[in-house]
Short mmCIF file of C-alpha atoms in Angstrom, two decimals:
data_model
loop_
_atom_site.label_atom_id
_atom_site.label_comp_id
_atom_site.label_asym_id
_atom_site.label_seq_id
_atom_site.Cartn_x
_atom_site.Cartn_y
_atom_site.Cartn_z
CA UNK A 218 -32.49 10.72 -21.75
CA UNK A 219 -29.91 7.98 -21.60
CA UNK A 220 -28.15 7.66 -18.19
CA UNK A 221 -24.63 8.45 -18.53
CA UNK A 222 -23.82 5.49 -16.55
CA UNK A 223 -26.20 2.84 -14.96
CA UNK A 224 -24.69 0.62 -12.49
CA UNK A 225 -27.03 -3.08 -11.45
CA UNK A 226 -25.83 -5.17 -8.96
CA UNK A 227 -21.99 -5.01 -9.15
CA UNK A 228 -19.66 -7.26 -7.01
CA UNK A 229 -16.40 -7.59 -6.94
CA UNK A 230 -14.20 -10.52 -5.27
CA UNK A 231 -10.49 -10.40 -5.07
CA UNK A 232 -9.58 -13.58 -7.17
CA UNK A 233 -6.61 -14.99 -4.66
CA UNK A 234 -9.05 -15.01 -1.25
CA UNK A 235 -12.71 -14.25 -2.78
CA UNK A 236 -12.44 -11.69 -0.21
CA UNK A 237 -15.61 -9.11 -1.27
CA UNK A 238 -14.63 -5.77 -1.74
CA UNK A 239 -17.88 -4.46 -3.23
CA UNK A 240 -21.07 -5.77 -3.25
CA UNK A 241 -24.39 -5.07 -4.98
CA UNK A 242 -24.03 -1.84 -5.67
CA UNK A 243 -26.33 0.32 -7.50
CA UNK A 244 -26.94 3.59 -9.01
CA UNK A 245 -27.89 5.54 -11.83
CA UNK A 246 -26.00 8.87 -13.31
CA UNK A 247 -27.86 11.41 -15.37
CA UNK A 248 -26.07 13.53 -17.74
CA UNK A 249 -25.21 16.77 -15.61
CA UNK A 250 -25.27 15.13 -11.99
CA UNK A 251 -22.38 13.98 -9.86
CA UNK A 252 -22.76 10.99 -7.76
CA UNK A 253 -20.07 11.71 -5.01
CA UNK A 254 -19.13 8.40 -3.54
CA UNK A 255 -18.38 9.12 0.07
CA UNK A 256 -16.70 6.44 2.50
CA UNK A 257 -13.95 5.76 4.56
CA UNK A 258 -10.75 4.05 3.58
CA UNK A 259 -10.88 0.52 2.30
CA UNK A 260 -14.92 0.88 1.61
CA UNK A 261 -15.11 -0.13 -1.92
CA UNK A 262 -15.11 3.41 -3.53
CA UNK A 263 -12.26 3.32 -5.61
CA UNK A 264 -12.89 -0.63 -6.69
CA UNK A 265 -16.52 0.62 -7.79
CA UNK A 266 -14.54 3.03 -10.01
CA UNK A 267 -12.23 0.50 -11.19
CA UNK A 268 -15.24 -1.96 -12.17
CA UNK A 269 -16.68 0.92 -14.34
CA UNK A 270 -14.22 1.28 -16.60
CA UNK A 271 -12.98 -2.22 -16.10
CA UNK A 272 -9.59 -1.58 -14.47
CA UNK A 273 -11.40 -4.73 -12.56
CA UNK A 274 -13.60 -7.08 -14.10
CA UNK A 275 -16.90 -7.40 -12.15
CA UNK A 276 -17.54 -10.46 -10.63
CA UNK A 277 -21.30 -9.91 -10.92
CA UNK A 278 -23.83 -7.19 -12.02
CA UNK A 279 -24.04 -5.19 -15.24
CA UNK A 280 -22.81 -1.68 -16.35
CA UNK A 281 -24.04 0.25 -18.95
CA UNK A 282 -22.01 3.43 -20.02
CA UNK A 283 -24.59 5.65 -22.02
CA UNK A 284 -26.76 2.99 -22.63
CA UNK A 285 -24.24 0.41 -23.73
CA UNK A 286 -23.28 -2.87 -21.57
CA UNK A 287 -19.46 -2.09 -20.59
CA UNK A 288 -19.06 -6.28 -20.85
CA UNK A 289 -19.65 -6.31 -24.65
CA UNK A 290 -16.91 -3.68 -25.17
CA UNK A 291 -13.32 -3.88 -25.67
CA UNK A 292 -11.72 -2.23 -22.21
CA UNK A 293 -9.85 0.12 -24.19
CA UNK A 294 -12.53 1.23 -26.10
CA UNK A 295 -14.84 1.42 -23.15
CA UNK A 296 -12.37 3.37 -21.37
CA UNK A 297 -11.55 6.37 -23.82
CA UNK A 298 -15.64 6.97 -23.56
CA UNK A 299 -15.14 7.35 -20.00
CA UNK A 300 -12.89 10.74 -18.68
CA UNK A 301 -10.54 8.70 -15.84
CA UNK A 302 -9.06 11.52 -13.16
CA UNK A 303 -6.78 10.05 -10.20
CA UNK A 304 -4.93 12.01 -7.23
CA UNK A 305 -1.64 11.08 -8.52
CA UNK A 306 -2.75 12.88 -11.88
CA UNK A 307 -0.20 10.86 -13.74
CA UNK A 308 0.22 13.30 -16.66
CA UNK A 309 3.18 11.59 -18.74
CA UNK A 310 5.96 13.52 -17.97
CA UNK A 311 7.72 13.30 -21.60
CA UNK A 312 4.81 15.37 -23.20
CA UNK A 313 4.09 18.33 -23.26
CA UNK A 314 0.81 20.07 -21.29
CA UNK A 315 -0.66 19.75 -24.86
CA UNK A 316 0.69 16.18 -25.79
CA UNK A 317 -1.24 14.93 -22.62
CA UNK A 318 -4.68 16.81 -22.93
CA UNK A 319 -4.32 16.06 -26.85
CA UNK A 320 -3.41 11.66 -26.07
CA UNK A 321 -6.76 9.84 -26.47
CA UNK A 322 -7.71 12.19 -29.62
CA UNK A 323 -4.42 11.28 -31.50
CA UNK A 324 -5.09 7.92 -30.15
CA UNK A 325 -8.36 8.09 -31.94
CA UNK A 326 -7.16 9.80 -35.04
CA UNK A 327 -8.12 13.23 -34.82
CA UNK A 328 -6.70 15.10 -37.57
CA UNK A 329 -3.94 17.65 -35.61
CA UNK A 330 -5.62 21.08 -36.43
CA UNK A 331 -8.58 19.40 -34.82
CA UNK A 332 -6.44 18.21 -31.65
CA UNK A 333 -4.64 21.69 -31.39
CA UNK A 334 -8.05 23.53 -31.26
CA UNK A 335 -9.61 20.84 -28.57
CA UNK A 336 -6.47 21.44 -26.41
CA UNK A 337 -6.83 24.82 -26.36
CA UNK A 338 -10.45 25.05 -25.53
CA UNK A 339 -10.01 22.70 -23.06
CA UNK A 340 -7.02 24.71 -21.16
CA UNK A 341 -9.31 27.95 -21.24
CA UNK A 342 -12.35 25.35 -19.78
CA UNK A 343 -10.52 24.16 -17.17
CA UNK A 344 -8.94 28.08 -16.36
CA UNK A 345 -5.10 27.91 -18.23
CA UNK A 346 -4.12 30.21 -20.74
CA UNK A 347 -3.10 28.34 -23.57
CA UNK A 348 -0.54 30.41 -25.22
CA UNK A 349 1.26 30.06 -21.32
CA UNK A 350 0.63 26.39 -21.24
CA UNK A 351 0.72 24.65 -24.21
CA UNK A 352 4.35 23.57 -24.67
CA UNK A 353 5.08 23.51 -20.72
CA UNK A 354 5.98 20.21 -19.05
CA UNK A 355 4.61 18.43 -16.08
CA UNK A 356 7.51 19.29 -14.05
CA UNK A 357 6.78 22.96 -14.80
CA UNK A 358 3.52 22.88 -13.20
CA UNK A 359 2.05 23.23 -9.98
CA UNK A 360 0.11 21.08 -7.89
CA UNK A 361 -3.63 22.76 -8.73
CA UNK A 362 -1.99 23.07 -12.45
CA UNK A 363 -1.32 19.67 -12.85
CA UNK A 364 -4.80 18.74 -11.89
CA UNK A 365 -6.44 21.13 -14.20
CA UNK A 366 -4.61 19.31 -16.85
CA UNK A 367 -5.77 16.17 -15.68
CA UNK A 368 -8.98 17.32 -15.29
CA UNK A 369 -8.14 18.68 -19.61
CA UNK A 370 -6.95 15.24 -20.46
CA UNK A 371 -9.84 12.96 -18.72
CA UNK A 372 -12.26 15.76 -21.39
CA UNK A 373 -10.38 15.85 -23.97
CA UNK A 374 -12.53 12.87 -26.50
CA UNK A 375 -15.43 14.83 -24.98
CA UNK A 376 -16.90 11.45 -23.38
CA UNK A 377 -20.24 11.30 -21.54
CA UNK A 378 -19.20 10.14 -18.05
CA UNK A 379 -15.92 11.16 -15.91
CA UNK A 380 -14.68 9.35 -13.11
CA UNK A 381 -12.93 10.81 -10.35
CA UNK A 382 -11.03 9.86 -7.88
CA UNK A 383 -10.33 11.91 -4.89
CA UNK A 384 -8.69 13.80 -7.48
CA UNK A 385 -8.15 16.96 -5.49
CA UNK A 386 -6.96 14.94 -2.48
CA UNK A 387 -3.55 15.82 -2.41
CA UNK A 388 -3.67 19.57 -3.33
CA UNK A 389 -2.96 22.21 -0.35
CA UNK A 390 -6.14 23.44 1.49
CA UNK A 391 -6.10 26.83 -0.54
CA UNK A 392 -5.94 25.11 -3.78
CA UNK A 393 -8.15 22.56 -3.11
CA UNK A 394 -10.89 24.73 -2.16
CA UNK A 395 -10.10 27.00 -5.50
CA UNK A 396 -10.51 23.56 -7.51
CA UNK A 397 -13.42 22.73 -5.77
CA UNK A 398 -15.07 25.80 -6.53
CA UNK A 399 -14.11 25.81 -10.24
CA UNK A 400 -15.20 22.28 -10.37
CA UNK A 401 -18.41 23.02 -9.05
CA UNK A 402 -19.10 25.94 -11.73
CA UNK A 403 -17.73 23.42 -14.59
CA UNK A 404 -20.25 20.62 -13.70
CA UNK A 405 -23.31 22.95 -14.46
CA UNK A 406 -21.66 23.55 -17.88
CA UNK A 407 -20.26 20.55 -18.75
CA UNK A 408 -23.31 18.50 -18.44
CA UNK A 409 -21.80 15.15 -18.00
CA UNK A 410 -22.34 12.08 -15.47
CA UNK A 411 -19.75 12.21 -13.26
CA UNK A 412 -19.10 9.59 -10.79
CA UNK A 413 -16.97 11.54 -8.02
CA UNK A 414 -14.88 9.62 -4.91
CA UNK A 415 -13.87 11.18 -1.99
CA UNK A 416 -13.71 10.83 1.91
CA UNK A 417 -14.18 14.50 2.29
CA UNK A 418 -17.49 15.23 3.32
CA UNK A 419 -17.06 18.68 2.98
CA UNK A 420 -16.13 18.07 -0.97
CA UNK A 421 -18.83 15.72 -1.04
CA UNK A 422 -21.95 17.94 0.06
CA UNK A 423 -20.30 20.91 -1.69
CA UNK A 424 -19.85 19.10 -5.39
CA UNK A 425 -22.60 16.09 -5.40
CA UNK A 426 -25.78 16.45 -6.48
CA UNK A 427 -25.92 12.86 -4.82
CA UNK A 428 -24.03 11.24 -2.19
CA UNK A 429 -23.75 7.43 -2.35
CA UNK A 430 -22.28 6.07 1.31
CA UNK A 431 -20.33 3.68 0.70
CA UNK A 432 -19.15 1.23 3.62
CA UNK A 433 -17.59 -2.48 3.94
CA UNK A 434 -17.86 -2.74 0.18
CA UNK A 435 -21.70 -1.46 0.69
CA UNK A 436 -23.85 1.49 -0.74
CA UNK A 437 -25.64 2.39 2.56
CA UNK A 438 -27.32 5.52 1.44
CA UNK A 439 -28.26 7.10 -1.80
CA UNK A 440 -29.66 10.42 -1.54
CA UNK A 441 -29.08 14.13 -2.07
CA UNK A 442 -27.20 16.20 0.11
CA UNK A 443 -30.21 17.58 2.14
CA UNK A 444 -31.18 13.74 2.67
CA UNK A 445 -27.95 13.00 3.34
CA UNK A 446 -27.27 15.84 6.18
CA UNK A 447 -30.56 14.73 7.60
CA UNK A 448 -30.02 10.79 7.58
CA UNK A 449 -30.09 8.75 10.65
CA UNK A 450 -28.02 5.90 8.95
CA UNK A 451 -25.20 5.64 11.80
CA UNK A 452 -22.10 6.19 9.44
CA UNK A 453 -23.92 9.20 7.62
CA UNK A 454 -23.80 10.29 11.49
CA UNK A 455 -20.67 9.55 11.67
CA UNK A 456 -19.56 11.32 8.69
CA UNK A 457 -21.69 14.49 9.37
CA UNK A 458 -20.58 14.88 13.01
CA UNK A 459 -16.89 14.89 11.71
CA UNK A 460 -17.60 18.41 9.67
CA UNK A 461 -20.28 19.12 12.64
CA UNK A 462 -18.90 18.06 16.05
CA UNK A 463 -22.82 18.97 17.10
CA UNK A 464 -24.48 20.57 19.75
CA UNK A 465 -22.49 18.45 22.72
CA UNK A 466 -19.28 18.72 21.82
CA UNK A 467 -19.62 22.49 21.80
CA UNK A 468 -20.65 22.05 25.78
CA UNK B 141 60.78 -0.01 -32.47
CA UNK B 142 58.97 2.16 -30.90
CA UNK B 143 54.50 2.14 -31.09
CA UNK B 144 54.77 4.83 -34.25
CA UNK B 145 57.03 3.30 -36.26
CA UNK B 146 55.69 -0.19 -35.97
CA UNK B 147 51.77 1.02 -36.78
CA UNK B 148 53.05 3.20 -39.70
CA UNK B 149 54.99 0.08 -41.08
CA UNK B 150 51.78 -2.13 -40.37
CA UNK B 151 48.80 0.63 -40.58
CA UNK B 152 46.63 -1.81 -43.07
CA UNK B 153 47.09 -4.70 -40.09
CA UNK B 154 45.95 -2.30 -37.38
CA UNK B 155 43.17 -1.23 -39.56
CA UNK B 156 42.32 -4.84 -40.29
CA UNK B 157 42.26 -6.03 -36.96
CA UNK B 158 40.52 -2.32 -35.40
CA UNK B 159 37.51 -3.25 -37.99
CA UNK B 160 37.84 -7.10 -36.53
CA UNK B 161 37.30 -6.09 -32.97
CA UNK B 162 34.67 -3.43 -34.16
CA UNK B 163 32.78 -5.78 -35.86
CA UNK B 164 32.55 -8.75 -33.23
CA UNK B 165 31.60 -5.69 -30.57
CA UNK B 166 28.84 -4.31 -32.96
CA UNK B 167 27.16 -7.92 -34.30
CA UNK B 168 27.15 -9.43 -30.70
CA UNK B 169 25.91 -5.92 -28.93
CA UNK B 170 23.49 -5.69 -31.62
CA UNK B 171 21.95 -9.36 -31.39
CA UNK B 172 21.78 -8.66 -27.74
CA UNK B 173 20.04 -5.73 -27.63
CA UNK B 174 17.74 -7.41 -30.29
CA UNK B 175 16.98 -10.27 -28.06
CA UNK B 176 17.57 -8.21 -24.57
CA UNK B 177 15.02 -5.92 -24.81
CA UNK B 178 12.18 -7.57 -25.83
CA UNK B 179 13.54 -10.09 -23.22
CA UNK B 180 13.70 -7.32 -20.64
CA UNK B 181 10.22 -5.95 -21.53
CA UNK B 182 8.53 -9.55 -21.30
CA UNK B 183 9.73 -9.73 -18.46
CA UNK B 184 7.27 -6.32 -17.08
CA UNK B 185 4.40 -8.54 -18.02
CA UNK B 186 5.48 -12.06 -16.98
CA UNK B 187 6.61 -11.56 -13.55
CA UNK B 188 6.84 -14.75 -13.09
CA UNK B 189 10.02 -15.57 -15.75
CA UNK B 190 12.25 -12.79 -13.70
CA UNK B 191 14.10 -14.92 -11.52
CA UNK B 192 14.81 -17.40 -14.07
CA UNK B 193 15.43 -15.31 -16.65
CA UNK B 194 17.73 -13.03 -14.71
CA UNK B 195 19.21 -15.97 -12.58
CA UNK B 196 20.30 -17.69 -16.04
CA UNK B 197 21.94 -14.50 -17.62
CA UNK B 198 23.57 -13.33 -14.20
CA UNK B 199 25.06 -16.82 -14.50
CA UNK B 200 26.80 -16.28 -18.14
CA UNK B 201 27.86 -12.75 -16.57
CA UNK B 202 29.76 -14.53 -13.55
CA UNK B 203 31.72 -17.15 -15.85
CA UNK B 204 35.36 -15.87 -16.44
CA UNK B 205 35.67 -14.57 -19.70
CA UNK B 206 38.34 -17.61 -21.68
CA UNK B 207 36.25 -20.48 -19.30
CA UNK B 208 33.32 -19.28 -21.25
CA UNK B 209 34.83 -19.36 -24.43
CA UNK B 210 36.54 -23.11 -23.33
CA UNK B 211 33.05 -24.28 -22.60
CA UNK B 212 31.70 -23.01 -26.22
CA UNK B 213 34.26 -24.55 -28.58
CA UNK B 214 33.19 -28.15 -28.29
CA UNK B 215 29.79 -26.55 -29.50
CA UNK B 216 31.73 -24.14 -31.83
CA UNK B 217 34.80 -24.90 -32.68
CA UNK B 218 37.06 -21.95 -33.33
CA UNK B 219 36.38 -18.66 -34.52
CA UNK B 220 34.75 -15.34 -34.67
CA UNK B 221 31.39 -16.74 -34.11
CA UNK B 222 32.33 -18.68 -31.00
CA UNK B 223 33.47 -15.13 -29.51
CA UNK B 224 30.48 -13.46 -30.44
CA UNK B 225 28.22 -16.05 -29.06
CA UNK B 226 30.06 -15.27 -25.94
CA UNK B 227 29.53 -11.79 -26.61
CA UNK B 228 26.44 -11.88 -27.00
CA UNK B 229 25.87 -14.02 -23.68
CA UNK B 230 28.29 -11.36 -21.75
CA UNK B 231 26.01 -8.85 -22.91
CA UNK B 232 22.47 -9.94 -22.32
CA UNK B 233 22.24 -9.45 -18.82
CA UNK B 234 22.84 -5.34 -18.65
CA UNK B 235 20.39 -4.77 -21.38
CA UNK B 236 17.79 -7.20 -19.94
CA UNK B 237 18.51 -6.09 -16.37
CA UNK B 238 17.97 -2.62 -17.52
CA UNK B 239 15.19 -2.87 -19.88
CA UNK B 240 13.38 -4.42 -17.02
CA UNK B 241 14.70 -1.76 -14.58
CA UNK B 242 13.77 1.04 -16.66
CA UNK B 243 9.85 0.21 -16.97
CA UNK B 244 9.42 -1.40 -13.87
CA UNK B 245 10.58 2.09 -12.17
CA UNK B 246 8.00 4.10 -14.35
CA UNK B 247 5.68 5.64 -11.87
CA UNK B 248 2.84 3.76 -11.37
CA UNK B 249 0.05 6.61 -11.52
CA UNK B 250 1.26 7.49 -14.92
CA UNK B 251 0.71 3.52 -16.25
CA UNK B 252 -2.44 3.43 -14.12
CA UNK B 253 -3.52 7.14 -15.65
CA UNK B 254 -2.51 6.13 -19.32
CA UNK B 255 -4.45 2.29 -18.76
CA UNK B 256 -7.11 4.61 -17.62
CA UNK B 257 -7.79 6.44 -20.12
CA UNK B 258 -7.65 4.00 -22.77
CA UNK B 259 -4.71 2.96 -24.16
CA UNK B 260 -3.18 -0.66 -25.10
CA UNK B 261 -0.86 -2.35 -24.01
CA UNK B 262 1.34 -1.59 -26.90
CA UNK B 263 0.39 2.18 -26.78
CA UNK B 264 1.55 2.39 -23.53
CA UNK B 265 4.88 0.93 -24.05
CA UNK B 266 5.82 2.67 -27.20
CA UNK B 267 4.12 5.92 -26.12
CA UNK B 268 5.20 6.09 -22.80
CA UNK B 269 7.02 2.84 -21.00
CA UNK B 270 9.86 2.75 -23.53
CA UNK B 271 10.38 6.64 -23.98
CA UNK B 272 10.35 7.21 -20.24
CA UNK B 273 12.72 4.17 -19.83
CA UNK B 274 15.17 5.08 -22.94
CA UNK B 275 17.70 6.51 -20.72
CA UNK B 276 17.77 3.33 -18.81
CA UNK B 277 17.89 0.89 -20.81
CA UNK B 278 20.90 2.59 -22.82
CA UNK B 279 22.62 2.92 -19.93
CA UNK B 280 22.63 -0.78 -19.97
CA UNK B 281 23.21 -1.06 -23.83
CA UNK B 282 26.37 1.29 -22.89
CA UNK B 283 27.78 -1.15 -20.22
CA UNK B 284 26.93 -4.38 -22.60
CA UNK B 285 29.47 -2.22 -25.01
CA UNK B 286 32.37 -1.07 -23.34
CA UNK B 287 32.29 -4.85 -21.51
CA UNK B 288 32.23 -6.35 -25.05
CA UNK B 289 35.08 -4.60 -25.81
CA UNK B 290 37.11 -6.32 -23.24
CA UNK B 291 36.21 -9.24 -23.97
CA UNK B 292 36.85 -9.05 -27.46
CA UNK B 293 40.64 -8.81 -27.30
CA UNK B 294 40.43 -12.36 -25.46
CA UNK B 295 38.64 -13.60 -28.65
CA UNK B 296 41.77 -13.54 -29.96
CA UNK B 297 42.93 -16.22 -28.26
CA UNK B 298 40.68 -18.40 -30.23
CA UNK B 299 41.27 -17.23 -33.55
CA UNK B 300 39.06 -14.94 -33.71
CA UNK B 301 40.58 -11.38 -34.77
CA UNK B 302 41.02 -8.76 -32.97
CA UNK B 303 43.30 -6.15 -31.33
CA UNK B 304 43.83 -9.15 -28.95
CA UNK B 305 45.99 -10.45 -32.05
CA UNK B 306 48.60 -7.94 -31.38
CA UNK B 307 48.59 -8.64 -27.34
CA UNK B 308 48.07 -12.97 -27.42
CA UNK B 309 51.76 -11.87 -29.91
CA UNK B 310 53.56 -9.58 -28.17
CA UNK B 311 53.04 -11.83 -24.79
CA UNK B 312 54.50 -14.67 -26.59
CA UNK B 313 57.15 -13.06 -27.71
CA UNK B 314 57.72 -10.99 -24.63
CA UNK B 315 57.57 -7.64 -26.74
CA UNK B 316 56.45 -4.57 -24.86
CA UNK B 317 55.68 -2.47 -28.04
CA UNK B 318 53.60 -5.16 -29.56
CA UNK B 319 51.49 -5.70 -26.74
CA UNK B 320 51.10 -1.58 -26.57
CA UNK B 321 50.11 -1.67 -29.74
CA UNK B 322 47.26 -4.07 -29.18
CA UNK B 323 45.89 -2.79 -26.02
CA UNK B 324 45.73 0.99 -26.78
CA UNK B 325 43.66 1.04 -29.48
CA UNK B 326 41.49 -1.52 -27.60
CA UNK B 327 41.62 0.68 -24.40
CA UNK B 328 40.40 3.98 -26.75
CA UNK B 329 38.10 2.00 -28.53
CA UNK B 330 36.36 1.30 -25.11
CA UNK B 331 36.64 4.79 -23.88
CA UNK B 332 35.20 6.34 -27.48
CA UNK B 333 32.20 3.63 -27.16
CA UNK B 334 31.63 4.97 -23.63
CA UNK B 335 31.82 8.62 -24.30
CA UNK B 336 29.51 8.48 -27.55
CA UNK B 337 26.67 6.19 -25.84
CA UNK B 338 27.21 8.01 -22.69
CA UNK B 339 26.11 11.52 -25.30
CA UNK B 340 23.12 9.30 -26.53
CA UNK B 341 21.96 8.14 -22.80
CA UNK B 342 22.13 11.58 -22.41
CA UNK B 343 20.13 13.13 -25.36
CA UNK B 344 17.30 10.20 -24.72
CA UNK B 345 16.60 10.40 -21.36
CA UNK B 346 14.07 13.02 -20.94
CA UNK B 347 14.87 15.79 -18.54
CA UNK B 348 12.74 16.30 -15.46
#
């Protein structure tokens, strides 16, 4: 089966300094896992997003989104393959909860009967009832509704990877843990690659089926979560004794 | 004479010279608006001609009214189209400054968001840039407008129609009622061009 998204050796240097922010990275996404990338601030995470669907332009290494080398597409078209979910959500807050979800369809051409019925699947998916949400307005919504809508909209064209980033990060603790635990049950289902970032380690081991460490622009570890709880790599410590403070700091 | 009897004795004069100053407002807003907001919007994606660009029009905007008018008839001679051209130049800065203004303050997570997920350059800025940044920009079409109308009466003073007709007269003649009679309808021209754009500014910029 074709990987949903193979990443080979990809760098990235900021083009005013050459200052490295990512360096040869690599991984592979199945169709149906989640890669979690897990780092602290600053570590290259979000850039190794970014160079996926070519927000950035690599400075070296290959991608290949379902098979197909990201370089040889046009960005745009690249990009409405890939599902893109950010914190900020950034619905558009002149359309409708439907208008959003429905964009990159009617961007694509979808006839509208076609659009209307992907919306509303999608809104039931992602646990909004559609005759309540449809014609509602960002500004209407709440926090954790917002981001199901987001979640909707990244969907909606159906595309074979999804990249997310820290996308329930700014939610309160109540509705973060709700999202977390939908988004854990729509994985199974959904049966995409996702590519999920996140310095919550918590969120990580709960919602990867592989954690990537990222750190200084470097993937440190690449493992599952069991390999990852039981890893002597010093920031895996690091990050596991912040959910665990261990054995000696319970005295 | 008092203001009624004079217009109703010279209606077809007032109506002449109403449609004048109506005319030089609309042509030179219009050719503004059609150069300031692609100007304005060029402007989002070339950061580097903003402080030029701006610098140059803030500097028509700061040169008195007649001086700029002096400084265009050795290019122009006299005329309606040496008023407009100073129109035009008085009214370039608002709707550049604005356009500009008005995308530049669209929240970033919704351009990164909409980039994101796929859409060009031009989809974004019809789709979303330019609706979310309506209100804006005809804020600054609506200041451009009610300026122009100012300025128009001075055009006047180079031949160039007018309401101003009626004042540049009645000054020179030291008549009261004359002057009135120019600078009323000029004064509720500006106030009806401020209360219909303010309805449209209104009506386009979306509710939150």
């Amino acid at each position: 089966m074709t990987a949903a998204v193979d990443v080979r050796g990809l760098a990235y240097a900021l083009p005013g300094d050459g200052r490295t922010l990512v360096q040869n990275v690599s991984f592979t996404v199945g169709p149906g896992e989640t890669l979690v990338l897990l780092g602290r601030s600053g570590s290259g995470k979000t850039t190794t997003l970014k160079l996926i669907n070519r927000l950035l332009e690599p400075t070296a290494g290959e991608v290949l989104v379902a098979g197909e080398p990201a370089a040889a597409l046009e960005p745009t078209r690249l990009r409405r393959r890939i599902g893109y979910v950010i914190q900020e959500v950034g619905l558009f807050p002149h359309f409708t909860v439907a208008q959003n979800i429905g964009l990159v369809p009617r961007l694509e051409g979808w006839p509208a009967d076609r659009i209307a019925a992907r919306v509303r699947e999608l809104l039931a998916l992602v646990g909004l009832d559609p005759a309540a949400f449809l014609t509602r307005y960002p500004h209407q919504l709440s926090g954790g509704q917002r981001q199901r809508v987001g979640v909707a909209r990244a969907l909606a064209a159906d595309p074979p990877l999804l990249l997310l980033d820290e996308p329930f990060g700014a939610l309160d603790p109540i509705t973060r843990v709700e999202l977390q635990r939908e988004f854990r049950g729509l994985e199974g289902r959904l049966g995409k690659g996702m590519v999920f970032v996140t310095h919550d380690v918590r969120e990580g081991l709960l919602l990867g089926t592989r954690i990537g460490l990222m750190h200084e622009g470097r993937l440190l570890f690449l493992g599952t979560p069991e390999e990852f709880r039981g890893s002597t790599q010093p920031e895996a410590v690091a990050f596991m004794s912040a959910v665990d403070p261990g054995p000696a700091a319970r005295g | 004479m008092n203001l009624l009897s004079f217009y109703s004795r010279n209606s077809a004069e007032l109506l002449g010279l109403t449609w004048q100053h109506v005319y030089l407002v609309v042509v030179s807003t219009g050719a503004a608006i059609v150069v300031g907001v692609p100007l304005g919007i060029a402007l989002t994606r070339r950061p580097a001609w903003r402080a030029p660009v701006l610098g140059l029009a803030n500097v028509f905007q700061t040169i008195p009214s007649l001086a700029l008018l002096g400084f265009l008839i050795p290019f122009f001679g006299i005329g309606a189209w040496t008023a407009i051209t100073a129109l035009i130049l008085y009214a370039l800065l608002p709707i550049i400054r604005n356009t500009y203004t008005g995308i530049a303050g669209v929240d970033p997570a919704v351009r990164e968001a909409g980039r994101g997920m796929g859409m060009t350059d031009g989809e974004l800025l019809r789709l979303v840039e330019l609706p979310l940044a309506a209100g804006v920009i005809l804020a600054g079409i609506r200041v451009a407008t009610v300026v122009s109308v100012g300025v128009a009466t001075i055009g006047a003073a180079i031949g160039a129609g007018g309401l101003g007709v009626y004042i540049f007269r009645g000054v020179a003649t030291v008549d009261d009622t004359l002057i009135m009679a120019g600078a009323l309808p000029a004064a509720l021209l500006a106030l009806a061009a401020d209360a219909v754009l303010g309805i449209a500014q209104r009506r386009l910029a979306w509710q939150r």
